[in-house]
Coordinates of C-alpha atoms in Angstrom, one line a residue:
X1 CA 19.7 2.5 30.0
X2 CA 19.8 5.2 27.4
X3 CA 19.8 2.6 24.9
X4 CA 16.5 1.0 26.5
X5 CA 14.8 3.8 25.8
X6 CA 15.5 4.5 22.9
X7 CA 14.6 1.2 21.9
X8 CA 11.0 1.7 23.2
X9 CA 10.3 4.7 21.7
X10 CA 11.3 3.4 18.2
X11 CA 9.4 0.7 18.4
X12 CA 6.3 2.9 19.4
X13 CA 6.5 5.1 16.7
X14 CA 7.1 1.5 14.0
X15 CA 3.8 1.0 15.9
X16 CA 2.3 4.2 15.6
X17 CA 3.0 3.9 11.8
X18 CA 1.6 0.9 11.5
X19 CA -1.5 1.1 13.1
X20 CA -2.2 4.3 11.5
X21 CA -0.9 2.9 8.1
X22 CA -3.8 -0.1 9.1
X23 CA -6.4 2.5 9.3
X24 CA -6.0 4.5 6.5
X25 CA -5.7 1.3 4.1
X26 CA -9.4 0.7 6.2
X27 CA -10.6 3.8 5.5
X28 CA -9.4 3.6 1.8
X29 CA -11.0 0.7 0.9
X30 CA -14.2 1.7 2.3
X31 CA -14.3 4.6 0.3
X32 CA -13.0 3.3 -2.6
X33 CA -15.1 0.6 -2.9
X34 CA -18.2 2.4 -4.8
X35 CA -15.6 3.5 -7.4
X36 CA -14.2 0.1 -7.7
X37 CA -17.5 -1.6 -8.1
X38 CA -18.2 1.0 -11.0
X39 CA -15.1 0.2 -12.6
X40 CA -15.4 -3.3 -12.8
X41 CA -18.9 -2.8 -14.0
X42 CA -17.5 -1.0 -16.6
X43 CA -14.8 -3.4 -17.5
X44 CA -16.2 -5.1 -20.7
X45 CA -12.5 -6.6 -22.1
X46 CA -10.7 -7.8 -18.9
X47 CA -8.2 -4.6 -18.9
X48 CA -8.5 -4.2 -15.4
X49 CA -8.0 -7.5 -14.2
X50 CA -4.8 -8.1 -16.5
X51 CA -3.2 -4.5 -15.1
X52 CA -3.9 -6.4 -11.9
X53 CA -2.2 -9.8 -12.5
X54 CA 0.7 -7.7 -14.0
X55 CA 1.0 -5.4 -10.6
X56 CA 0.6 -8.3 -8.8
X57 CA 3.7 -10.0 -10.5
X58 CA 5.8 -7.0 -10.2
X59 CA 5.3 -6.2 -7.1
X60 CA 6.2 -10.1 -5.8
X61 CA 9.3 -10.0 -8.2
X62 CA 10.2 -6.5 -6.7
X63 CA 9.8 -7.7 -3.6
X64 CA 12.1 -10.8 -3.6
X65 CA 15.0 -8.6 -4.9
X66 CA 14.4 -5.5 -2.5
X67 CA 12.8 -4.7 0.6
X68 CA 13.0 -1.0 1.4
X69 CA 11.2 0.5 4.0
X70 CA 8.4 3.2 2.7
X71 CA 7.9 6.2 4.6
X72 CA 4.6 6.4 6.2
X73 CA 3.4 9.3 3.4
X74 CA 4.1 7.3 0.9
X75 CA 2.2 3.9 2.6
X76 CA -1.0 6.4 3.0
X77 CA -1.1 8.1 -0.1
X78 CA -4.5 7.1 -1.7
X79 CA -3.2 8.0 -5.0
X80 CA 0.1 5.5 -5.3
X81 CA -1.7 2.3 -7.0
X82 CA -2.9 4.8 -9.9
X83 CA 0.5 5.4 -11.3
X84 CA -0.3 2.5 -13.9
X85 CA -3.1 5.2 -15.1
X86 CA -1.0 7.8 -16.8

């Protein structure tokens, strides 16, 4: 029985994570989606839409080898796909 709840409550908080993961990825993108159009304006040689293609590739190849589990801080950290930036 112990193990019954235990079950229940670790699937609530996966839950939990995810829903609040959902809504913060909402909330990001509505936010960020001023700046986005502005950069894109402002994208007159195409840089932006190769760094894409290559994140997009890296991340599908990373993917395929690993699948970790991010913590939920990392998952709603606005900052993360910047790190191509610096």
């Amino acid at each position: 029985m112990q193990t019954l709840a235990v079950d229940i409550a670790s699937t609530f908080v996966d839950d939990a994570a995810a829903l609040l993961s959902g809504f913060g990825r909402a909330l990001l993108r509505v936010v960020m989606a001023p700046i986005d159009r502005i950069a894109n304006a402002c994208d007159i040689a195409g840089v932006l839409a190769g760094r894409r293609a290559t994140f997009r590739m890296w991340r599908t190849s990373r993917s395929r080898h690993e699948r970790r589990r991010f913590s939920v801080l990392g998952r709603l950290n606005p900052f993360r796909h910047l790190a191509h930036l610096t």
